[in-house]
mmCIF file of C-alpha atoms in Angstrom:
data_model
loop_
_atom_site.group_PDB
_atom_site.id
_atom_site.type_symbol
_atom_site.label_atom_id
_atom_site.label_comp_id
_atom_site.label_asym_id
_atom_site.label_seq_id
_atom_site.Cartn_x
_atom_site.Cartn_y
_atom_site.Cartn_z
ATOM 1 C CA MET B 1 127.119 99.384 -42.893
ATOM 2 C CA LYS B 2 125.124 100.744 -46.166
ATOM 3 C CA THR B 3 125.275 96.978 -46.821
ATOM 4 C CA ILE B 4 123.473 96.185 -43.935
ATOM 5 C CA LYS B 5 121.340 98.850 -44.348
ATOM 6 C CA LEU B 6 120.590 97.978 -47.806
ATOM 7 C CA SER B 7 119.651 94.674 -46.574
ATOM 8 C CA PHE B 8 117.774 95.631 -43.775
ATOM 9 C CA ILE B 9 115.779 97.485 -46.250
ATOM 10 C CA ARG B 10 114.870 94.875 -48.924
ATOM 11 C CA PHE B 11 114.218 92.336 -46.139
ATOM 12 C CA TRP B 12 111.501 94.491 -45.802
ATOM 13 C CA LEU B 13 110.520 95.690 -48.899
ATOM 14 C CA LEU B 14 110.255 91.516 -50.382
ATOM 15 C CA LEU B 15 108.714 90.114 -47.051
ATOM 16 C CA PRO B 16 104.704 91.479 -48.243
ATOM 17 C CA ALA B 17 105.516 89.403 -51.097
ATOM 18 C CA VAL B 18 107.301 86.215 -49.243
ATOM 19 C CA SER B 19 104.410 86.605 -46.470
ATOM 20 C CA MET B 20 101.480 87.100 -48.607
ATOM 21 C CA PRO B 21 101.568 83.583 -49.988
ATOM 22 C CA LEU B 22 101.716 82.600 -46.638
ATOM 23 C CA LEU B 23 98.570 84.464 -45.437
ATOM 24 C CA MET B 24 96.425 83.217 -48.356
ATOM 25 C CA GLN B 25 97.620 79.771 -48.508
ATOM 26 C CA ALA B 26 94.318 77.055 -48.168
ATOM 27 C CA GLN B 27 93.160 75.351 -44.924
ATOM 28 C CA LYS B 28 93.178 71.535 -45.931
ATOM 29 C CA LEU B 29 90.222 70.214 -43.919
ATOM 30 C CA SER B 30 89.007 66.359 -43.416
ATOM 31 C CA PHE B 31 86.315 65.224 -42.033
ATOM 32 C CA ARG B 32 87.862 64.315 -38.690
ATOM 33 C CA GLN B 33 89.439 67.556 -38.515
ATOM 34 C CA ALA B 34 85.946 69.044 -38.760
ATOM 35 C CA ASP B 35 84.133 66.912 -36.084
ATOM 36 C CA SER B 36 86.997 67.661 -33.787
ATOM 37 C CA LEU B 37 86.790 71.491 -34.409
ATOM 38 C CA LEU B 38 82.810 71.103 -34.473
ATOM 39 C CA VAL B 39 82.847 69.664 -30.769
ATOM 40 C CA MET B 40 85.522 72.241 -29.528
ATOM 41 C CA HIS B 41 84.248 75.662 -31.237
ATOM 42 C CA SER B 42 80.857 74.929 -32.518
ATOM 43 C CA HIS B 43 78.630 77.864 -30.823
ATOM 44 C CA ASP B 44 75.200 75.642 -31.139
ATOM 45 C CA LEU B 45 76.852 72.892 -29.817
ATOM 46 C CA ARG B 46 78.257 75.533 -27.187
ATOM 47 C CA SER B 47 74.512 76.920 -26.582
ATOM 48 C CA ALA B 48 72.709 73.153 -26.255
ATOM 49 C CA ARG B 49 75.369 71.971 -23.862
ATOM 50 C CA LEU B 50 73.533 75.528 -21.741
ATOM 51 C CA ASP B 51 70.763 74.236 -22.335
ATOM 52 C CA VAL B 52 71.273 71.219 -20.803
ATOM 53 C CA VAL B 53 72.801 72.997 -17.391
ATOM 54 C CA ALA B 54 69.549 75.339 -17.225
ATOM 55 C CA ALA B 55 67.101 71.698 -17.731
ATOM 56 C CA GLU B 56 69.257 71.067 -14.014
ATOM 57 C CA GLY B 57 69.095 73.638 -13.047
ATOM 58 C CA GLN B 58 65.212 73.892 -13.124
ATOM 59 C CA LEU B 59 64.777 70.134 -11.617
ATOM 60 C CA ALA B 60 67.493 70.849 -8.571
ATOM 61 C CA GLN B 61 65.021 74.725 -7.943
ATOM 62 C CA SER B 62 61.525 72.087 -8.310
ATOM 63 C CA ARG B 63 62.681 69.543 -5.803
ATOM 64 C CA ARG B 64 62.484 72.779 -3.229
ATOM 65 C CA TYR B 65 59.453 73.045 -1.144
ATOM 66 C CA ASP B 66 57.738 76.562 -0.468
ATOM 67 C CA ASN B 67 59.375 78.998 2.053
ATOM 68 C CA PRO B 68 56.869 79.313 5.790
ATOM 69 C CA THR B 69 55.186 82.595 5.904
ATOM 70 C CA VAL B 70 56.009 84.379 9.026
ATOM 71 C CA SER B 71 54.002 87.856 10.022
ATOM 72 C CA MET B 72 54.539 89.608 12.756
ATOM 73 C CA MET B 73 52.103 92.572 14.306
ATOM 74 C CA TYR B 74 53.266 94.718 16.982
ATOM 75 C CA ASN B 75 50.963 96.841 19.156
ATOM 76 C CA VAL B 76 52.141 100.770 18.324
ATOM 77 C CA ARG B 77 50.116 102.469 21.258
ATOM 78 C CA ASN B 78 48.270 100.524 24.095
ATOM 79 C CA PRO B 79 44.970 101.815 24.580
ATOM 80 C CA ASN B 80 45.301 100.519 28.029
ATOM 81 C CA ASN B 81 47.941 102.392 29.889
ATOM 82 C CA ARG B 82 48.176 104.942 26.584
ATOM 83 C CA ARG B 83 52.175 104.138 25.940
ATOM 84 C CA TRP B 84 53.670 103.670 22.561
ATOM 85 C CA PHE B 85 55.533 100.617 21.474
ATOM 86 C CA ASP B 86 54.992 99.119 25.015
ATOM 87 C CA ALA B 87 57.050 96.461 25.717
ATOM 88 C CA GLY B 88 56.124 95.161 29.063
ATOM 89 C CA ARG B 89 53.696 92.464 30.177
ATOM 90 C CA ASP B 90 51.182 94.372 28.909
ATOM 91 C CA GLY B 91 51.969 95.360 26.320
ATOM 92 C CA GLU B 92 50.795 93.703 22.589
ATOM 93 C CA LEU B 93 52.660 91.466 19.536
ATOM 94 C CA ASP B 94 51.240 88.813 17.823
ATOM 95 C CA VAL B 95 53.316 86.319 15.737
ATOM 96 C CA GLN B 96 52.032 84.071 12.493
ATOM 97 C CA VAL B 97 53.503 81.600 10.919
ATOM 98 C CA SER B 98 51.956 79.577 8.143
ATOM 99 C CA GLN B 99 53.538 76.964 5.474
ATOM 100 C CA SER B 100 52.315 75.420 2.625
ATOM 101 C CA PHE B 101 51.959 71.849 1.745
ATOM 102 C CA ALA B 102 51.386 70.206 -1.461
ATOM 103 C CA ILE B 103 49.348 66.890 -2.085
ATOM 104 C CA GLY B 104 47.767 64.809 -4.652
ATOM 105 C CA GLY B 105 51.006 65.311 -7.111
ATOM 106 C CA GLN B 106 51.022 69.383 -6.762
ATOM 107 C CA HIS B 107 54.764 69.094 -5.726
ATOM 108 C CA ALA B 108 55.831 66.046 -6.837
ATOM 109 C CA GLU B 109 54.506 65.804 -10.348
ATOM 110 C CA GLN B 110 56.494 69.585 -11.212
ATOM 111 C CA VAL B 111 59.684 67.604 -10.422
ATOM 112 C CA ARG B 112 58.502 64.404 -12.887
ATOM 113 C CA GLN B 113 58.229 66.693 -15.786
ATOM 114 C CA ASN B 114 61.344 69.211 -14.921
ATOM 115 C CA ASP B 115 63.085 65.666 -14.727
ATOM 116 C CA ALA B 116 61.580 64.920 -17.957
ATOM 117 C CA LEU B 117 62.300 68.322 -19.663
ATOM 118 C CA LEU B 118 66.176 67.248 -18.453
ATOM 119 C CA GLN B 119 65.616 64.316 -20.760
ATOM 120 C CA ALA B 120 64.954 65.796 -23.119
ATOM 121 C CA SER B 121 67.226 68.727 -22.863
ATOM 122 C CA LYS B 122 69.755 65.782 -23.171
ATOM 123 C CA SER B 123 68.882 63.932 -26.436
ATOM 124 C CA GLN B 124 68.459 67.359 -27.737
ATOM 125 C CA LEU B 125 71.707 68.197 -27.104
ATOM 126 C CA ARG B 126 72.481 64.403 -28.941
ATOM 127 C CA VAL B 127 70.256 65.674 -31.687
ATOM 128 C CA THR B 128 72.113 68.955 -32.026
ATOM 129 C CA GLY B 129 75.620 67.459 -32.129
ATOM 130 C CA ARG B 130 74.122 64.885 -34.573
ATOM 131 C CA ASP B 131 73.426 67.313 -37.068
ATOM 132 C CA LEU B 132 75.779 69.335 -37.217
ATOM 133 C CA LEU B 133 78.026 66.818 -37.631
ATOM 134 C CA THR B 134 75.744 66.192 -40.576
ATOM 135 C CA GLN B 135 75.569 69.314 -42.232
ATOM 136 C CA ALA B 136 79.571 70.078 -41.678
ATOM 137 C CA HIS B 137 79.886 67.010 -43.428
ATOM 138 C CA THR B 138 77.731 67.749 -46.127
ATOM 139 C CA THR B 139 79.002 71.126 -46.770
ATOM 140 C CA LEU B 140 82.209 69.871 -46.990
ATOM 141 C CA VAL B 141 81.140 67.351 -49.328
ATOM 142 C CA ASP B 142 79.690 69.359 -51.335
ATOM 143 C CA LEU B 143 83.076 71.949 -51.016
ATOM 144 C CA TYR B 144 85.010 69.192 -52.163
ATOM 145 C CA TYR B 145 82.732 68.544 -55.494
ATOM 146 C CA GLN B 146 82.823 72.289 -56.167
ATOM 147 C CA GLN B 147 85.979 72.767 -56.148
ATOM 148 C CA ARG B 148 86.645 69.424 -58.517
ATOM 149 C CA GLN B 149 84.338 70.947 -60.750
ATOM 150 C CA ALA B 150 86.388 74.003 -60.942
ATOM 151 C CA GLU B 151 89.424 71.840 -62.029
ATOM 152 C CA VAL B 152 87.607 70.795 -64.829
ATOM 153 C CA TYR B 153 86.984 74.114 -65.903
ATOM 154 C CA ASP B 154 90.719 74.596 -65.302
ATOM 155 C CA LEU B 155 91.505 71.777 -68.216
ATOM 156 C CA GLU B 156 89.101 73.210 -70.653
ATOM 157 C CA ILE B 157 90.376 76.888 -69.733
ATOM 158 C CA ALA B 158 93.929 76.161 -70.193
ATOM 159 C CA SER B 159 93.125 73.882 -73.641
ATOM 160 C CA ALA B 160 91.375 77.071 -74.885
ATOM 161 C CA GLU B 161 93.841 79.776 -74.171
ATOM 162 C CA LYS B 162 96.594 77.825 -75.381
ATOM 163 C CA ILE B 163 94.409 77.525 -79.043
ATOM 164 C CA LEU B 164 93.170 81.156 -79.033
ATOM 165 C CA ALA B 165 96.359 82.034 -78.952
ATOM 166 C CA ALA B 166 97.801 80.079 -81.859
ATOM 167 C CA TYR B 167 94.362 81.157 -83.285
ATOM 168 C CA LYS B 168 95.204 84.687 -82.810
ATOM 169 C CA GLU B 169 98.934 83.997 -84.574
ATOM 170 C CA GLN B 170 97.513 82.456 -87.756
ATOM 171 C CA SER B 171 94.461 84.718 -88.265
ATOM 172 C CA ALA B 172 97.240 87.714 -87.992
ATOM 173 C CA LYS B 173 98.883 85.849 -90.679
ATOM 174 C CA GLY B 174 95.605 85.954 -92.519
ATOM 175 C CA ASN B 175 95.453 82.018 -92.809
ATOM 176 C CA ILE B 176 92.579 81.299 -90.490
ATOM 177 C CA ALA B 177 89.373 83.315 -90.173
ATOM 178 C CA GLU B 178 88.557 86.207 -87.853
ATOM 179 C CA MET B 179 85.162 84.342 -86.815
ATOM 180 C CA GLU B 180 86.324 81.414 -85.905
ATOM 181 C CA THR B 181 89.076 83.393 -84.069
ATOM 182 C CA GLN B 182 86.479 84.956 -81.882
ATOM 183 C CA ARG B 183 84.349 82.151 -81.745
ATOM 184 C CA ILE B 184 87.116 80.348 -79.325
ATOM 185 C CA ALA B 185 87.772 83.475 -77.629
ATOM 186 C CA THR B 186 83.742 83.853 -76.358
ATOM 187 C CA MET B 187 84.204 80.284 -75.402
ATOM 188 C CA LEU B 188 86.792 80.934 -73.714
ATOM 189 C CA TYR B 189 84.626 83.926 -71.790
ATOM 190 C CA GLN B 190 81.910 81.674 -71.099
ATOM 191 C CA LEU B 191 84.490 78.679 -69.653
ATOM 192 C CA ARG B 192 86.034 81.759 -67.077
ATOM 193 C CA LYS B 193 82.258 82.597 -66.462
ATOM 194 C CA SER B 194 81.362 79.431 -65.760
ATOM 195 C CA ARG B 195 84.344 78.781 -63.277
ATOM 196 C CA ALA B 196 83.509 82.064 -60.792
ATOM 197 C CA ASP B 197 80.192 81.358 -60.708
ATOM 198 C CA LEU B 198 81.507 77.996 -59.153
ATOM 199 C CA LEU B 199 84.110 79.649 -57.088
ATOM 200 C CA ILE B 200 82.079 82.336 -55.290
ATOM 201 C CA GLY B 201 79.356 78.833 -54.206
ATOM 202 C CA ALA B 202 82.303 77.280 -53.463
ATOM 203 C CA GLU B 203 83.908 80.578 -51.430
ATOM 204 C CA GLY B 204 79.719 80.698 -49.896
ATOM 205 C CA LEU B 205 80.126 77.225 -48.737
ATOM 206 C CA GLN B 206 83.583 78.027 -47.069
ATOM 207 C CA SER B 207 81.859 80.949 -45.299
ATOM 208 C CA GLN B 208 79.762 78.447 -44.123
ATOM 209 C CA LEU B 209 82.195 75.571 -42.941
ATOM 210 C CA ARG B 210 83.271 78.637 -41.213
ATOM 211 C CA LEU B 211 80.480 80.085 -39.394
ATOM 212 C CA LEU B 212 79.538 75.778 -38.667
ATOM 213 C CA LEU B 213 83.027 75.147 -37.159
ATOM 214 C CA GLY B 214 83.841 78.167 -35.116
ATOM 215 C CA LEU B 215 86.264 79.651 -36.925
ATOM 216 C CA ASN B 216 87.922 82.948 -36.458
ATOM 217 C CA ASN B 217 89.772 83.306 -39.779
ATOM 218 C CA THR B 218 89.073 84.335 -43.585
ATOM 219 C CA MET B 219 91.478 81.469 -44.114
ATOM 220 C CA PRO B 220 90.025 79.445 -47.925
ATOM 221 C CA VAL B 221 89.473 76.428 -46.982
ATOM 222 C CA THR B 222 90.191 72.944 -49.295
ATOM 223 C CA ALA B 223 88.253 69.824 -48.532
ATOM 224 C CA ASP B 224 90.493 66.648 -48.028
ATOM 225 C CA ILE B 225 88.525 63.928 -48.786
ATOM 226 C CA ASP B 226 89.723 60.695 -50.049
ATOM 227 C CA GLU B 227 87.147 59.724 -52.651
ATOM 228 C CA ALA B 228 87.853 55.964 -52.913
ATOM 229 C CA VAL B 229 87.403 55.592 -49.557
ATOM 230 C CA ALA B 230 84.040 57.452 -48.687
ATOM 231 C CA LEU B 231 82.518 55.865 -51.871
ATOM 232 C CA ASP B 232 83.924 52.667 -50.603
ATOM 233 C CA GLU B 233 82.261 53.219 -47.124
ATOM 234 C CA ALA B 234 78.525 54.659 -48.722
ATOM 235 C CA SER B 235 78.430 51.638 -51.202
ATOM 236 C CA ARG B 236 79.005 49.036 -47.145
ATOM 237 C CA LEU B 237 76.871 51.377 -46.111
ATOM 238 C CA TYR B 238 73.987 51.526 -47.893
ATOM 239 C CA LEU B 239 74.310 47.469 -48.638
ATOM 240 C CA SER B 240 73.932 47.577 -44.964
ATOM 241 C CA LEU B 241 70.752 49.177 -44.262
ATOM 242 C CA GLN B 242 69.189 48.197 -47.669
ATOM 243 C CA GLY B 243 69.974 44.360 -45.685
ATOM 244 C CA ASP B 244 68.261 45.813 -42.552
ATOM 245 C CA GLN B 245 64.849 46.224 -42.747
ATOM 246 C CA GLN B 246 63.930 46.781 -39.488
ATOM 247 C CA MET B 247 64.554 49.953 -37.363
ATOM 248 C CA ALA B 248 65.372 51.090 -34.437
ATOM 249 C CA PHE B 249 63.399 53.853 -33.847
ATOM 250 C CA ASP B 250 63.837 54.372 -29.506
ATOM 251 C CA THR B 251 66.723 53.934 -30.176
ATOM 252 C CA LEU B 252 67.010 57.334 -32.198
ATOM 253 C CA PRO B 253 67.271 60.419 -30.240
ATOM 254 C CA GLU B 254 64.730 62.296 -32.022
ATOM 255 C CA LEU B 255 62.634 59.851 -30.783
ATOM 256 C CA ARG B 256 64.040 60.193 -26.944
ATOM 257 C CA LEU B 257 63.495 63.605 -27.472
ATOM 258 C CA LEU B 258 59.600 63.825 -28.489
ATOM 259 C CA ASN B 259 58.929 60.248 -25.968
ATOM 260 C CA SER B 260 60.487 62.658 -23.342
ATOM 261 C CA GLN B 261 58.538 65.922 -24.546
ATOM 262 C CA ALA B 262 55.371 63.673 -24.257
ATOM 263 C CA ASP B 263 56.351 62.086 -20.637
ATOM 264 C CA ALA B 264 56.806 65.737 -19.654
ATOM 265 C CA ALA B 265 53.208 67.113 -21.482
ATOM 266 C CA ARG B 266 51.664 63.815 -19.503
ATOM 267 C CA HIS B 267 53.354 64.914 -15.682
ATOM 268 C CA ALA B 268 51.872 68.391 -16.961
ATOM 269 C CA LEU B 269 48.542 67.103 -17.212
ATOM 270 C CA LYS B 270 48.797 65.637 -13.787
ATOM 271 C CA TRP B 271 50.160 68.692 -12.339
ATOM 272 C CA GLN B 272 46.795 71.215 -13.941
ATOM 273 C CA ARG B 273 44.099 68.083 -12.346
ATOM 274 C CA SER B 274 46.361 68.292 -8.416
ATOM 275 C CA GLN B 275 45.887 71.864 -8.776
ATOM 276 C CA ALA B 276 42.390 71.892 -8.941
ATOM 277 C CA LEU B 277 42.382 69.936 -5.448
ATOM 278 C CA PRO B 278 42.192 71.639 -2.546
ATOM 279 C CA GLN B 279 45.893 74.617 -1.836
ATOM 280 C CA LEU B 280 46.521 73.350 2.081
ATOM 281 C CA ALA B 281 48.767 74.911 4.322
ATOM 282 C CA VAL B 282 49.562 74.505 8.265
ATOM 283 C CA GLN B 283 49.161 77.922 10.106
ATOM 284 C CA GLY B 284 50.532 78.566 13.775
ATOM 285 C CA GLU B 285 50.100 81.617 16.164
ATOM 286 C CA TYR B 286 51.113 82.900 19.157
ATOM 287 C CA ASP B 287 49.245 86.393 20.337
ATOM 288 C CA LYS B 288 50.721 87.646 23.689
ATOM 289 C CA ASN B 289 47.868 89.953 24.939
ATOM 290 C CA GLY B 290 44.949 88.702 22.977
ATOM 291 C CA SER B 291 41.796 89.407 23.849
ATOM 292 C CA ILE B 292 41.650 85.166 25.571
ATOM 293 C CA GLY B 293 45.130 85.493 27.583
ATOM 294 C CA HIS B 294 47.889 86.248 27.973
ATOM 295 C CA ASN B 295 50.490 83.621 25.841
ATOM 296 C CA PHE B 296 47.872 82.441 24.062
ATOM 297 C CA TYR B 297 48.916 79.617 21.655
ATOM 298 C CA ALA B 298 47.597 78.372 18.302
ATOM 299 C CA VAL B 299 47.401 75.657 15.484
ATOM 300 C CA GLY B 300 45.156 76.009 12.253
ATOM 301 C CA LEU B 301 44.633 74.231 8.888
ATOM 302 C CA SER B 302 44.067 76.944 5.668
ATOM 303 C CA ILE B 303 42.049 75.400 2.822
ATOM 304 C CA ALA B 304 41.839 77.228 -0.690
ATOM 305 C CA VAL B 305 38.439 75.424 -1.981
ATOM 306 C CA PRO B 306 38.330 75.081 -5.941
ATOM 307 C CA LEU B 307 34.576 76.512 -6.017
ATOM 308 C CA TRP B 308 35.027 79.176 -8.348
ATOM 309 C CA ASN B 309 37.833 78.163 -10.229
ATOM 310 C CA SER B 310 38.465 74.439 -10.591
ATOM 311 C CA ASN B 311 41.292 74.937 -13.491
ATOM 312 C CA ARG B 312 39.538 73.266 -16.119
ATOM 313 C CA GLY B 313 40.358 75.518 -18.815
ATOM 314 C CA ASN B 314 44.701 74.493 -17.984
ATOM 315 C CA ILE B 315 43.518 71.181 -17.830
ATOM 316 C CA ARG B 316 41.763 70.917 -21.411
ATOM 317 C CA SER B 317 44.439 72.661 -22.477
ATOM 318 C CA ALA B 318 47.182 70.575 -21.001
ATOM 319 C CA GLN B 319 45.456 67.437 -22.355
ATOM 320 C CA ALA B 320 46.020 68.580 -25.828
ATOM 321 C CA ALA B 321 49.360 68.803 -25.694
ATOM 322 C CA VAL B 322 49.963 65.562 -24.566
ATOM 323 C CA GLU B 323 47.795 64.565 -27.842
ATOM 324 C CA GLN B 324 50.317 67.350 -29.541
ATOM 325 C CA ALA B 325 53.120 65.259 -28.415
ATOM 326 C CA ALA B 326 51.890 61.761 -29.553
ATOM 327 C CA ILE B 327 51.474 62.708 -33.061
ATOM 328 C CA ALA B 328 54.787 64.704 -32.966
ATOM 329 C CA VAL B 329 56.077 61.034 -32.249
ATOM 330 C CA ASP B 330 54.367 59.823 -35.212
ATOM 331 C CA ARG B 331 55.085 62.664 -37.377
ATOM 332 C CA GLN B 332 59.094 62.039 -36.991
ATOM 333 C CA ARG B 333 58.472 58.103 -37.552
ATOM 334 C CA LEU B 334 57.313 58.384 -40.472
ATOM 335 C CA ALA B 335 59.353 61.993 -41.361
ATOM 336 C CA LEU B 336 62.630 59.555 -40.429
ATOM 337 C CA THR B 337 61.380 56.681 -42.991
ATOM 338 C CA GLN B 338 61.131 58.163 -45.684
ATOM 339 C CA GLN B 339 63.997 60.645 -45.286
ATOM 340 C CA ARG B 340 65.642 56.984 -44.765
ATOM 341 C CA GLN B 341 63.946 55.849 -48.266
ATOM 342 C CA ALA B 342 65.071 59.240 -50.176
ATOM 343 C CA ASP B 343 68.618 58.392 -49.081
ATOM 344 C CA LEU B 344 68.559 54.775 -49.875
ATOM 345 C CA ALA B 345 67.503 55.432 -53.311
ATOM 346 C CA THR B 346 69.520 58.320 -53.732
ATOM 347 C CA VAL B 347 73.005 56.465 -52.880
ATOM 348 C CA GLY B 348 72.289 53.225 -54.688
ATOM 349 C CA GLN B 349 71.430 54.924 -57.793
ATOM 350 C CA TYR B 350 73.939 56.553 -58.162
ATOM 351 C CA LEU B 351 76.585 54.519 -57.143
ATOM 352 C CA ARG B 352 75.233 51.660 -59.646
ATOM 353 C CA GLN B 353 75.964 54.761 -62.331
ATOM 354 C CA LEU B 354 79.325 55.566 -61.328
ATOM 355 C CA GLY B 355 79.943 52.224 -61.276
ATOM 356 C CA GLN B 356 78.659 51.197 -65.001
ATOM 357 C CA SER B 357 81.064 54.273 -65.957
ATOM 358 C CA SER B 358 83.858 53.425 -63.658
ATOM 359 C CA THR B 359 87.016 54.311 -66.772
ATOM 360 C CA LEU B 360 84.632 57.062 -68.067
ATOM 361 C CA ASP B 361 86.339 59.711 -66.418
ATOM 362 C CA ALA B 362 89.888 58.340 -68.321
ATOM 363 C CA ASP B 363 88.802 57.642 -71.448
ATOM 364 C CA LEU B 364 86.998 62.008 -71.279
ATOM 365 C CA SER B 365 90.007 63.121 -70.037
ATOM 366 C CA THR B 366 92.030 61.126 -73.393
ATOM 367 C CA MET B 367 89.350 62.967 -75.719
ATOM 368 C CA LEU B 368 89.604 65.955 -74.570
ATOM 369 C CA GLN B 369 93.973 65.798 -75.185
ATOM 370 C CA ALA B 370 93.106 64.510 -78.631
ATOM 371 C CA ALA B 371 90.098 67.197 -79.581
ATOM 372 C CA GLU B 372 92.635 69.337 -78.954
ATOM 373 C CA GLN B 373 95.188 67.769 -81.035
ATOM 374 C CA GLN B 374 92.992 67.016 -83.459
ATOM 375 C CA PHE B 375 91.626 69.948 -83.850
ATOM 376 C CA MET B 376 94.926 71.870 -84.088
ATOM 377 C CA ASN B 377 95.708 70.002 -86.784
ATOM 378 C CA ARG B 378 92.564 71.230 -88.604
ATOM 379 C CA HIS B 379 91.328 67.161 -88.169
ATOM 380 C CA ILE B 380 87.618 68.602 -87.063
ATOM 381 C CA SER B 381 86.026 71.142 -88.171
ATOM 382 C CA LEU B 382 85.217 73.660 -84.987
ATOM 383 C CA VAL B 383 81.661 72.700 -84.025
ATOM 384 C CA GLU B 384 82.884 69.576 -84.100
ATOM 385 C CA PHE B 385 85.472 70.912 -81.820
ATOM 386 C CA VAL B 386 83.283 72.813 -79.394
ATOM 387 C CA ASP B 387 80.078 70.082 -79.351
ATOM 388 C CA LEU B 388 83.277 67.189 -77.953
ATOM 389 C CA TYR B 389 84.762 70.115 -75.004
ATOM 390 C CA ALA B 390 80.737 70.809 -74.756
ATOM 391 C CA ASN B 391 80.215 66.912 -74.340
ATOM 392 C CA TYR B 392 83.489 66.163 -72.287
ATOM 393 C CA ARG B 393 82.456 69.323 -69.770
ATOM 394 C CA ASP B 394 79.283 68.152 -69.420
ATOM 395 C CA THR B 395 79.701 64.813 -68.225
ATOM 396 C CA MET B 396 82.330 65.323 -66.032
ATOM 397 C CA LEU B 397 80.296 67.940 -64.498
ATOM 398 C CA ALA B 398 77.047 65.278 -64.316
ATOM 399 C CA ARG B 399 79.351 62.614 -62.575
ATOM 400 C CA LEU B 400 80.789 64.416 -59.855
ATOM 401 C CA ASP B 401 77.683 65.832 -59.280
ATOM 402 C CA ALA B 402 76.361 62.484 -59.326
ATOM 403 C CA LYS B 403 79.220 61.225 -56.514
ATOM 404 C CA SER B 404 78.279 64.886 -54.693
ATOM 405 C CA GLN B 405 74.843 63.276 -54.014
ATOM 406 C CA ALA B 406 75.805 60.130 -53.562
ATOM 407 C CA LEU B 407 78.403 61.222 -50.774
ATOM 408 C CA GLN B 408 76.479 63.761 -48.866
ATOM 409 C CA ALA B 409 73.087 61.092 -48.841
ATOM 410 C CA ALA B 410 75.365 58.428 -47.032
ATOM 411 C CA GLU B 411 76.592 61.301 -44.123
ATOM 412 C CA ARG B 412 73.137 61.992 -44.028
ATOM 413 C CA LEU B 413 71.981 58.176 -43.423
ATOM 414 C CA LYS B 414 76.152 57.948 -41.385
ATOM 415 C CA GLY B 415 74.643 60.433 -39.392
ATOM 416 C CA VAL B 416 71.256 59.469 -38.302
ATOM 417 C CA TRP B 417 71.243 55.223 -38.285
ATOM 418 C CA GLY B 418 75.037 54.814 -37.897
ATOM 419 C CA GLY B 419 76.227 57.506 -34.629
ATOM 420 C CA GLY B 420 75.988 60.546 -33.806
ATOM 421 C CA LEU B 421 78.461 63.066 -32.544
ATOM 422 C CA GLU B 422 78.058 61.740 -29.369
ATOM 423 C CA ALA B 423 80.046 58.041 -31.189
ATOM 424 C CA ARG B 424 82.813 60.228 -31.469
ATOM 425 C CA GLU B 425 83.331 62.665 -28.409
#
């Protein structure tokens, strides 16, 4: 029994040590997994879908006509027989019914405007999904290369720690000057500080991804990207878009959104003009004991004549909105053209730069190992050693940054010109 109790206690004491690595285990996230999480959990995407539902409701409501107005009056005290609330033949009851009706597009233009706004909300949903997708991919690329840059520092730190340990041992024996040991120690401190800054930036990117994808946890995220495949896809996308100078703007959801908004603005202008027309209503009346006679029935027409208010101010405002919508379409076309050209230039420049130095990564790794060995054997000076380390680090970080910039630009191009979220759903 004591053995069982001791084993049970040992199990509970060891449980935190076993479970802690599991809790801190990083979650690997690929592009495909990010897409799935975005579709299922993104708050912005869910809100955009509800905007479509609201626009559908607004369109359905605009198709309804105004309800009729019914008014009824009952004589409180009959002045002829002095009866209160006389329900007999001589009692007075007056019932009036009024039903307004639209002319000149007063109803139809509102329906057309809301239909255009519904199409705009659907295009906005596509834009939102595509932009969120692009943002998730570019953030994932940025995270991947920040983590890769931290690995560069890891290699240097491991090498510097080994050298520092050896130098401290030799310095204690008086074989090496204390100044050289301190120089290695300060270099190691600077490397650790730079690595910590990178990891802090990577943590910010992880938080951004968790918020973007609706991940309700604080588990560390590790970007899972096949670099060779991604760079190959970026190269093929660049060649495809570079050779295709005819940009299909009309198929882009941004332009569909703005065109629908412009269409809605034109219908809003027509509706404002229709409000300058008379407001009409059909009327009917029943008077039980009116001045004309018993059981009086009448029909009529009510007209609100626009003498003092012809709605000119609202018409002028709607006309300005139409012109602004046309300006927004032209501006968006220009912005898309310029962004496409800038991203193509970024992808092309960095891919050419990386292609010209395809074996540089392996050469630099070999150089780092050789520099460490030569310095330990005192074949190169401390200044030369520090310079070689700095050269290795700067070059490796520059290459990783070039890959990051190229892939992020390629993701923006793919999002706009290669299909957005709706192509993946």
